[in-house]
mmCIF file of C-alpha atoms in Angstrom:
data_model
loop_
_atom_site.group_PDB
_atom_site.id
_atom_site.type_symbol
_atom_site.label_atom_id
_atom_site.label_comp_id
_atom_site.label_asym_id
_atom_site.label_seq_id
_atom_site.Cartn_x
_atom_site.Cartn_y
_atom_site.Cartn_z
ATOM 1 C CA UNK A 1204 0.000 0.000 0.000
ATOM 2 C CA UNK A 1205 1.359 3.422 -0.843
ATOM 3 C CA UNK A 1206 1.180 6.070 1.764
ATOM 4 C CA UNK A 1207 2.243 9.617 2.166
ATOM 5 C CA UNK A 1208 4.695 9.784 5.700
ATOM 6 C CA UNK A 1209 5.948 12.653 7.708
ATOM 7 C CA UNK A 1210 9.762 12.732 6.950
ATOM 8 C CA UNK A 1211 10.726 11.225 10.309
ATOM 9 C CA UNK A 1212 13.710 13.546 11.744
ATOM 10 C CA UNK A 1213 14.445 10.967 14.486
ATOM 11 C CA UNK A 1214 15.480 7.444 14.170
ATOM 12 C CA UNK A 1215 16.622 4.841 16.460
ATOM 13 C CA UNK A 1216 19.991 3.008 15.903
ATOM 14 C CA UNK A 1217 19.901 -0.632 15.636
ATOM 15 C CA UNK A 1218 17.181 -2.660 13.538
ATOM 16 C CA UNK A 1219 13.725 -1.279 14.188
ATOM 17 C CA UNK A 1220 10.038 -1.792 12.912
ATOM 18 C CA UNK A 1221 8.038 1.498 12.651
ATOM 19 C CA UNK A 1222 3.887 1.699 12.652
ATOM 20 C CA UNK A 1223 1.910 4.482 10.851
ATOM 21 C CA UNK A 1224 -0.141 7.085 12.855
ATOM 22 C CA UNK A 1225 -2.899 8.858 11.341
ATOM 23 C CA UNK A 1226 -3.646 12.986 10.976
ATOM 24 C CA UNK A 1227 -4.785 14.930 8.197
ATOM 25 C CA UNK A 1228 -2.958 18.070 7.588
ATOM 26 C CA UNK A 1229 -4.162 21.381 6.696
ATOM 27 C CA UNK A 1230 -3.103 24.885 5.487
ATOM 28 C CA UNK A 1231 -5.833 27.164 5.810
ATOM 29 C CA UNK A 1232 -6.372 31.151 4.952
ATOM 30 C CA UNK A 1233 -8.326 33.157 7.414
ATOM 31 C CA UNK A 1234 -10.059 36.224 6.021
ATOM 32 C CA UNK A 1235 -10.526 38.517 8.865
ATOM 33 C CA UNK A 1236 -12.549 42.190 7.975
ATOM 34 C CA UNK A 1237 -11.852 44.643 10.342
ATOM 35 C CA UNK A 1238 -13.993 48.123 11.214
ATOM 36 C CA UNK A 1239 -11.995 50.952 10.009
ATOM 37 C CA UNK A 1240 -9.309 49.107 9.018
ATOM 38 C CA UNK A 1241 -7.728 46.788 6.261
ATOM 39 C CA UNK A 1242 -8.534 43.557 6.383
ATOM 40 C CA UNK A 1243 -6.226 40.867 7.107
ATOM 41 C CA UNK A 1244 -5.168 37.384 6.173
ATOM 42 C CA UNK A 1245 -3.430 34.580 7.764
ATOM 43 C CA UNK A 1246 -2.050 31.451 6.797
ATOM 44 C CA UNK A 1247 -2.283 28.562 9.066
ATOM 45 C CA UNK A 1248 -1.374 24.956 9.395
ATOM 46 C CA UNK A 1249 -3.110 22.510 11.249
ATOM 47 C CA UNK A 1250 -2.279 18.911 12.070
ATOM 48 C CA UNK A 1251 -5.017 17.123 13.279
ATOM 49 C CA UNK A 1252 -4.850 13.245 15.045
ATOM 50 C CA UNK A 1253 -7.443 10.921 13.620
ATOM 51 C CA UNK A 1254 -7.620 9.276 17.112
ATOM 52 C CA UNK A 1255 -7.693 11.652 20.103
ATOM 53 C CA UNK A 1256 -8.815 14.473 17.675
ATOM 54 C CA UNK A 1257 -6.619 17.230 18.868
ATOM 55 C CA UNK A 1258 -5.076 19.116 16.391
ATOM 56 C CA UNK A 1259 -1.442 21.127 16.945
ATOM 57 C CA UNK A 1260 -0.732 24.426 15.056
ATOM 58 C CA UNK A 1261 2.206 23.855 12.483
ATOM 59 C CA UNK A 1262 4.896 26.386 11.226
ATOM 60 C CA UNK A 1263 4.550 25.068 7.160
ATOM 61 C CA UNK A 1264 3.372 22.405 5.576
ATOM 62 C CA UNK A 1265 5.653 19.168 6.534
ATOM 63 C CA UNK A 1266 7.617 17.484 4.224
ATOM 64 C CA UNK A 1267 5.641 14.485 2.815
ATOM 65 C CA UNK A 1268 7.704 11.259 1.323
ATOM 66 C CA UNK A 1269 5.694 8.347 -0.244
ATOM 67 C CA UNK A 1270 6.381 4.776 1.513
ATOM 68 C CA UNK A 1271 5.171 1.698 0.294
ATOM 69 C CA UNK A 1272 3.965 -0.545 3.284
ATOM 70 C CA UNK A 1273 2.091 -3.519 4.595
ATOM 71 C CA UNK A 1274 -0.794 -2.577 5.859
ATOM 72 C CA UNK A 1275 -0.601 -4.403 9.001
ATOM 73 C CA UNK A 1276 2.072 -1.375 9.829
ATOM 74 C CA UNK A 1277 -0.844 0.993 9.466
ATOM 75 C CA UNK A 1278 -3.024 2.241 11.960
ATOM 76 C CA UNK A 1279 -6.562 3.095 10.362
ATOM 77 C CA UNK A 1280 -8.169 6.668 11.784
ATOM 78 C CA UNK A 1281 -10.851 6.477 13.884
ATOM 79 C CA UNK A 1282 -11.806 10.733 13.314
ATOM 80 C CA UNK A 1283 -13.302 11.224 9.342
ATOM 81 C CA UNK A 1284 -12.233 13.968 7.414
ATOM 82 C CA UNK A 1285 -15.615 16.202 8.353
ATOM 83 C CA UNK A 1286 -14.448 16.110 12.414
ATOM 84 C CA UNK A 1287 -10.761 16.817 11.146
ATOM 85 C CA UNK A 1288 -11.714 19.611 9.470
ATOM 86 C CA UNK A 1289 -13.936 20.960 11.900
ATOM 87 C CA UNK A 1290 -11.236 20.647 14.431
ATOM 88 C CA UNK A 1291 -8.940 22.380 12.446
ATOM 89 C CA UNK A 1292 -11.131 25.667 11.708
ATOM 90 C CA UNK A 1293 -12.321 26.016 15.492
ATOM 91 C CA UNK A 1294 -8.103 25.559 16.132
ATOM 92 C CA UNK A 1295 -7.562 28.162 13.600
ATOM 93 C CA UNK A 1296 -10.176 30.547 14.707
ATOM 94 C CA UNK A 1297 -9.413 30.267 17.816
ATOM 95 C CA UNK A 1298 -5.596 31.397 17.191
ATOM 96 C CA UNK A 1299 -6.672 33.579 14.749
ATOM 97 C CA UNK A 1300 -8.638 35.743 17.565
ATOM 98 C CA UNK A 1301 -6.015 35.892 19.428
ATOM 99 C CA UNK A 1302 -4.062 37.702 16.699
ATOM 100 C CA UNK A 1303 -6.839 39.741 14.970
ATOM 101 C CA UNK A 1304 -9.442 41.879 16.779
ATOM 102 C CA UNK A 1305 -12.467 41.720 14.563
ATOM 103 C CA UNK A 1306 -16.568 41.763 15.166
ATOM 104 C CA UNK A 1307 -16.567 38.786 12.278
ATOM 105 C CA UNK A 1308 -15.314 35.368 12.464
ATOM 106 C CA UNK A 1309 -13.260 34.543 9.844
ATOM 107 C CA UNK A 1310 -14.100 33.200 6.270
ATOM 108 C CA UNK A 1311 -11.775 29.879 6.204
ATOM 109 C CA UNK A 1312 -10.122 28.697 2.748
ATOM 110 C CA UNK A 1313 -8.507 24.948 2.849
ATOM 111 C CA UNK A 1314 -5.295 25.522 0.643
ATOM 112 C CA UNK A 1315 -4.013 21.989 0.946
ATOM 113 C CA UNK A 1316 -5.453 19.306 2.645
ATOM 114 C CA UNK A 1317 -3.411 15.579 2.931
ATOM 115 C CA UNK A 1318 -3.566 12.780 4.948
ATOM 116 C CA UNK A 1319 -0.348 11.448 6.010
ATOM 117 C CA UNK A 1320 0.792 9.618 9.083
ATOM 118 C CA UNK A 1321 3.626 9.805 11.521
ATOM 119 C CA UNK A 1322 5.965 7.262 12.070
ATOM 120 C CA UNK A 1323 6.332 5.427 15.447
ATOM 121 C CA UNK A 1324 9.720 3.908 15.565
ATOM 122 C CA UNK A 1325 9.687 0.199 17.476
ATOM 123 C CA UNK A 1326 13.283 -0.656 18.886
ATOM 124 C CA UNK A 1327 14.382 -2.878 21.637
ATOM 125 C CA UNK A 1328 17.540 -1.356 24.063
ATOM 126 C CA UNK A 1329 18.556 -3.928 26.597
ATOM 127 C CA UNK A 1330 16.084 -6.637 25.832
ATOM 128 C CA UNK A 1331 12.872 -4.229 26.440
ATOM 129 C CA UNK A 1332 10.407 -2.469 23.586
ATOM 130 C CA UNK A 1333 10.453 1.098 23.312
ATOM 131 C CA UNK A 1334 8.629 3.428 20.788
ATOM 132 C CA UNK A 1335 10.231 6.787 19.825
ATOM 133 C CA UNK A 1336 8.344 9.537 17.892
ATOM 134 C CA UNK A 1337 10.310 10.062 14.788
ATOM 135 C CA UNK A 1338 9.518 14.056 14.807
ATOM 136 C CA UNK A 1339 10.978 14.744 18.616
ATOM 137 C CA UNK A 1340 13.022 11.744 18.864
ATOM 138 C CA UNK A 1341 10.840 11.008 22.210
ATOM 139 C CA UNK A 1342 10.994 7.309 23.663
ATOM 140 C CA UNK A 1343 8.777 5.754 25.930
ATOM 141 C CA UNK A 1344 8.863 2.081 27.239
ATOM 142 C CA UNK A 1345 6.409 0.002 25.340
ATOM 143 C CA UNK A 1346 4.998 -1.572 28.405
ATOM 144 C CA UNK A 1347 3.954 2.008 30.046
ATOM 145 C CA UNK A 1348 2.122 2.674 27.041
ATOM 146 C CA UNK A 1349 -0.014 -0.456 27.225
ATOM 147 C CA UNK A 1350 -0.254 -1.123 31.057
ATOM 148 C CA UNK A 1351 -4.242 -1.421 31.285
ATOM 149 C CA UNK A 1352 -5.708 0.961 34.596
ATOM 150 C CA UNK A 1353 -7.637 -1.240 37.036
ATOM 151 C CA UNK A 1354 -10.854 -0.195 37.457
ATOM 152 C CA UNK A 1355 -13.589 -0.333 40.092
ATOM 153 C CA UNK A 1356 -16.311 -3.326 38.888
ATOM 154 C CA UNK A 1357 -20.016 -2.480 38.653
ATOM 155 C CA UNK A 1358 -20.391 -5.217 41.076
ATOM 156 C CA UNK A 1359 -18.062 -3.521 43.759
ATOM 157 C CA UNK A 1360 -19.849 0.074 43.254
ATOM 158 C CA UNK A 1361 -23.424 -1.602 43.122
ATOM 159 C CA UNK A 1362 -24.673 -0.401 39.558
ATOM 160 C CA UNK A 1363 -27.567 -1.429 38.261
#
């Protein structure tokens, strides 16, 4: 399967495996008008994850490289592209009123919109599984990611 990737900066040393994570990227213009004065326009670039549907502002428009993958190393969104997009305009606007003062929200023009996912690096160090985030070079211990949270039964807290 051909995909479009987020050119990892970050790689571990060693033999790795890497798994896919979803967002859809956007570059939006925000028209502002403004009472008595010119009107402005911004530029802004939102990346928004397809499963906890938060979105980060960007500085540009990432580079994108083309991989071709198994899909097994692909992990399929869980957000569609309507809730992506709406969680990119209320990020924009949202920034966008803290830059501009204006009685109007903004008119919103997508530019570019892509979806491409971010690779998840999957390395062992010293006979334990770690993941590192190929765009901050972050690590974490595989098992803290996955430990499940024990919670309280129904049973113990008598729900019906």
């Amino acid at each position: 399967m051909r995909v479009k990737v987020m050119r990892p900066i970050f790689q571990p040393e060693g033999n790795s495996k890497f798994v896919l994570y979803p967002y859809w990227i956007f570059h939006l213009k925000l028209f502002y008008k403004r009472l008595g004065r010119s009107d402005r326009v911004l530029d802004y670039y939102a990346y928004v994850d397809l499963y906890r549907l938060g979105a980060e502002r960007g500085d540009g428009f990432i580079e994108l490289y083309e991989w071709d993958v198994n899909e097994n190393r692909i992990m399929g969104p869980i957000v569609d592209y309507e809730e992506a997009k709406m969680k990119a305009f209320e990020s924009a606007i949202h920034w966008g009123n803290m830059k501009i003062i204006s009685w109007w929200l903004p008119r919103i023009e997508i530019v570019m919109d892509v979806m491409a996912y971010k690779v998840f690096w999957v390395f062992k160090r010293d006979g334990e599984k770690f993941v590192m985030d190929s765009l901050d070079g972050k690590g974490f211990r595989l098992k803290d990611l996955t430990r499940i949270e024990r919670r309280p039964t129904c049973r113990r807290l008598r729900c019906r």
